[in-house]
Amino acid sequence: MIDPKLRVLISSEQIQARIREMGEQISNDFPKGNLHLICILKGACFFLTDLARAMKRDVFVDFMGISTYGKGKTTSGEVKVTKDLDISLEGADVVIVEDIVDSGVTLTYLLHVLEQRKPRSLQIAALLDKPERRLRPVTAKYVGFQIPDEFVVGYGLDYAEKYRNLDAICVLEDSGAAVTA
Ligand code: IMP
Ligand code: MG
């Protein structure tokens, strides 16, 4: 895609290679038992589909809708469940599949909500991690790439619902509003 505002930070090839490694690692960590991948909509859906297919074992896939960010780059700080899971998590190994850990507000809330469903274990797989932006002490066990404090789009991540279908992760430059959390 030719857009002067976009600078490629992580190429499609790099993303795919890293996801193959993550799929193998998670499969090895959970050789048996029920393993649920919980996709956090909408940003993580591209990551989920590639990660699930990189797994060397059977997995359950379910979706949860959460909204934190408004239409642009600023967050309201409010977390809201917009779609709940279909499948029970009781006794299962659960991996939350998220696009990016930024302030950690969303995942802190989600961990709290999902722990109450009595899973056997609960971990986070995030494609991206911006550790500099953390406001809550959240640690993802599986991280694709650590990135600097820049607003990124593509491979599921959006700016005002745009750019999700880019196959690379790109920095969105010169777009006005500063990112605040
Ligand atoms: P947190 O609650 O601040 O950790 O925010 C997590 C959510 O904010 C992610 O699931 C994304 O939807 C969104 N987000 C955070 N940083 C970015 C970014 O650089 N680009 C696009 N969305 C982002
Ligand atoms: Mg998201």
Coordinates of C-alpha atoms and ligand atoms in Angstrom, one line a residue:
M1 CA 0.0 0.0 0.0
I2 CA 1.4 3.4 -0.9
D3 CA 0.6 5.9 1.8
P4 CA 3.1 8.7 2.6
K5 CA 2.0 8.7 6.3
L6 CA 3.0 5.0 6.8
R7 CA 6.5 3.8 7.6
V8 CA 7.0 0.0 7.8
L9 CA 8.3 -1.0 11.2
I10 CA 7.9 -4.8 11.0
S11 CA 7.5 -6.5 7.7
S12 CA 4.9 -9.2 6.8
E13 CA 7.7 -11.8 6.6
Q14 CA 9.1 -10.9 10.0
I15 CA 5.6 -11.1 11.5
Q16 CA 4.9 -14.5 10.0
A17 CA 8.2 -15.9 11.0
R18 CA 7.8 -14.8 14.6
I19 CA 4.2 -16.1 14.8
R20 CA 5.4 -19.5 13.7
E21 CA 7.9 -19.5 16.6
M22 CA 5.3 -18.4 19.0
G23 CA 2.9 -21.1 17.9
E24 CA 5.5 -23.7 18.4
Q25 CA 6.5 -22.3 21.8
I26 CA 2.9 -22.2 23.1
S27 CA 2.2 -25.7 21.7
N28 CA 5.3 -27.0 23.6
D29 CA 4.2 -25.3 26.8
F30 CA 0.8 -26.9 26.7
P31 CA 1.3 -30.4 25.3
K32 CA -2.1 -31.7 26.5
G33 CA -5.4 -30.7 28.0
N34 CA -7.9 -28.2 26.7
L35 CA -6.2 -25.0 25.4
H36 CA -8.3 -22.0 24.6
L37 CA -7.2 -19.1 22.5
I38 CA -9.2 -16.0 23.4
C39 CA -9.1 -13.4 20.7
I40 CA -9.6 -9.8 21.8
L41 CA -11.6 -8.1 19.0
K42 CA -11.1 -6.5 16.7
G43 CA -7.4 -5.8 16.7
A44 CA -6.1 -9.3 17.5
C45 CA -8.2 -11.3 14.9
F46 CA -5.4 -11.3 12.2
F47 CA -2.9 -12.5 14.8
L48 CA -5.3 -15.1 16.2
T49 CA -5.9 -16.7 12.8
D50 CA -2.2 -17.0 12.0
L51 CA -1.2 -18.0 15.6
A52 CA -3.9 -20.8 15.7
R53 CA -2.6 -22.2 12.4
A54 CA 0.9 -22.2 13.7
M55 CA 0.0 -24.3 16.7
K56 CA 1.1 -28.0 16.6
R57 CA -2.0 -29.1 18.5
D58 CA -5.8 -28.8 18.7
V59 CA -7.1 -25.5 20.2
F60 CA -10.4 -24.0 21.1
V61 CA -10.9 -20.5 19.6
D62 CA -13.2 -17.9 21.2
F63 CA -13.8 -14.2 20.9
M64 CA -14.2 -11.4 23.3
G65 CA -15.1 -7.8 22.4
I66 CA -13.6 -5.1 24.6
S67 CA -13.5 -1.4 23.9
T68 CA -11.0 1.0 25.4
Y69 CA -9.9 3.4 22.8
G70 CA -12.2 6.0 21.2
K71 CA -12.2 6.8 17.5
G72 CA -8.7 8.1 17.3
K73 CA -5.5 7.6 19.4
T74 CA -6.8 8.8 22.7
T75 CA -8.3 6.4 25.3
S76 CA -11.2 7.1 27.5
G77 CA -9.6 5.0 30.1
E78 CA -12.9 3.1 30.3
V79 CA -13.0 -0.7 29.6
K80 CA -16.2 -2.2 28.4
V81 CA -17.1 -5.8 27.4
T82 CA -19.0 -5.6 24.0
K83 CA -19.1 -9.3 23.3
D84 CA -18.6 -12.1 25.8
L85 CA -17.2 -15.7 25.2
D86 CA -19.3 -18.6 24.0
I87 CA -17.3 -21.4 25.6
S88 CA -16.7 -22.1 29.4
L89 CA -13.1 -21.7 30.6
E90 CA -13.4 -23.9 33.7
G91 CA -10.4 -26.1 34.1
A92 CA -8.9 -25.1 30.8
D93 CA -5.5 -23.6 29.9
V94 CA -6.3 -20.2 28.5
V95 CA -4.2 -17.8 26.4
I96 CA -5.5 -14.3 25.8
V97 CA -4.5 -13.3 22.3
E98 CA -4.1 -9.5 22.1
D99 CA -2.7 -7.2 19.4
I100 CA -0.7 -4.9 21.7
V101 CA 0.0 -4.2 25.4
D102 CA 0.2 -0.5 25.8
S103 CA -0.9 1.0 29.1
G104 CA -1.9 -2.4 30.4
V105 CA -5.4 -1.1 31.4
T106 CA -7.3 -3.4 29.1
L107 CA -5.4 -6.6 30.0
T108 CA -5.5 -5.8 33.8
Y109 CA -9.3 -5.7 33.5
L110 CA -9.5 -8.8 31.3
L111 CA -7.3 -10.9 33.6
H112 CA -9.6 -9.9 36.5
V113 CA -12.7 -10.9 34.5
L114 CA -11.3 -14.2 33.1
E115 CA -9.8 -15.4 36.4
Q116 CA -13.3 -15.5 37.8
R117 CA -14.2 -18.1 35.2
K118 CA -11.8 -20.6 37.0
P119 CA -9.4 -21.5 34.2
R120 CA -6.5 -23.9 35.1
S121 CA -4.0 -21.4 33.9
L122 CA -4.2 -17.9 32.3
Q123 CA -1.5 -16.3 30.1
I124 CA -1.2 -13.5 27.6
A125 CA 0.1 -13.7 24.0
A126 CA 0.6 -10.2 22.6
L127 CA 2.0 -9.6 19.1
L128 CA 3.4 -6.2 20.2
D129 CA 4.5 -4.7 23.5
K130 CA 5.2 -1.1 24.3
P131 CA 6.8 -1.4 27.7
E132 CA 7.5 2.3 28.0
R133 CA 3.8 3.1 28.1
R134 CA 2.8 0.8 31.0
L135 CA 0.5 2.3 33.7
R136 CA -0.4 -1.1 35.1
P137 CA 2.1 -3.9 35.8
V138 CA 1.0 -6.4 33.2
T139 CA 3.4 -9.0 31.8
A140 CA 2.6 -11.0 28.7
K141 CA 4.3 -14.4 28.7
Y142 CA 4.4 -14.5 24.9
V143 CA 5.4 -11.4 23.1
G144 CA 6.0 -11.1 19.4
F145 CA 8.0 -7.8 19.3
Q146 CA 8.8 -5.1 21.7
I147 CA 8.4 -1.7 20.0
P148 CA 9.1 1.9 20.9
D149 CA 6.5 4.4 22.0
E150 CA 5.1 5.1 18.5
F151 CA 1.5 4.7 17.3
V152 CA 1.4 1.8 14.9
V153 CA -1.2 0.4 12.5
G154 CA -1.7 -2.6 10.3
Y155 CA -2.0 -6.4 10.9
G156 CA -5.2 -5.8 12.8
L157 CA -4.3 -2.5 14.5
D158 CA -6.2 0.6 13.5
Y159 CA -6.4 4.3 13.5
A160 CA -10.1 5.4 13.6
E161 CA -10.9 1.9 12.2
K162 CA -8.5 2.3 9.2
Y163 CA -5.4 0.4 8.2
R164 CA -6.3 -3.0 9.9
N165 CA -5.8 -5.0 6.7
L166 CA -2.2 -3.9 6.0
D167 CA 0.0 -7.0 6.1
A168 CA 2.9 -5.2 7.9
I169 CA 3.1 -3.2 11.1
C170 CA 3.6 0.5 10.2
V171 CA 4.2 3.7 12.1
L172 CA 1.5 6.3 11.4
E173 CA 3.4 9.5 11.1
D174 CA 2.2 13.1 11.0
S175 CA -1.3 12.4 12.1
G176 CA -1.9 15.2 14.6
A177 CA -3.2 14.1 18.0
A178 CA -0.7 12.9 20.6
V179 CA -1.2 9.5 22.2
T180 CA -2.5 9.9 25.7
A181 CA -3.5 7.1 28.1
Ligands
IMP1 P1 -4.0 -0.6 26.8 O1 -5.2 -0.9 27.6 O2 -3.5 0.8 26.9 O3 -2.9 -1.6 27.0 O4 -4.5 -0.6 25.3 C1 -4.6 -1.7 24.5 C2 -5.4 -1.4 23.3 O5 -5.2 -0.1 22.8 C3 -4.9 -2.4 22.2 O6 -5.7 -3.5 22.2 C4 -5.2 -1.5 21.0 O7 -6.5 -1.7 20.5 C5 -5.0 -0.1 21.4 N1 -3.7 0.4 21.1 C6 -2.7 0.7 21.9 N2 -1.6 1.1 21.2 C7 -1.9 1.2 19.9 C8 -1.2 1.6 18.7 O8 -0.1 1.9 18.7 N3 -2.0 1.5 17.6 C9 -3.3 1.0 17.5 N4 -3.9 0.7 18.6 C10 -3.3 0.7 19.8
MG2 MG -7.4 -4.0 20.9

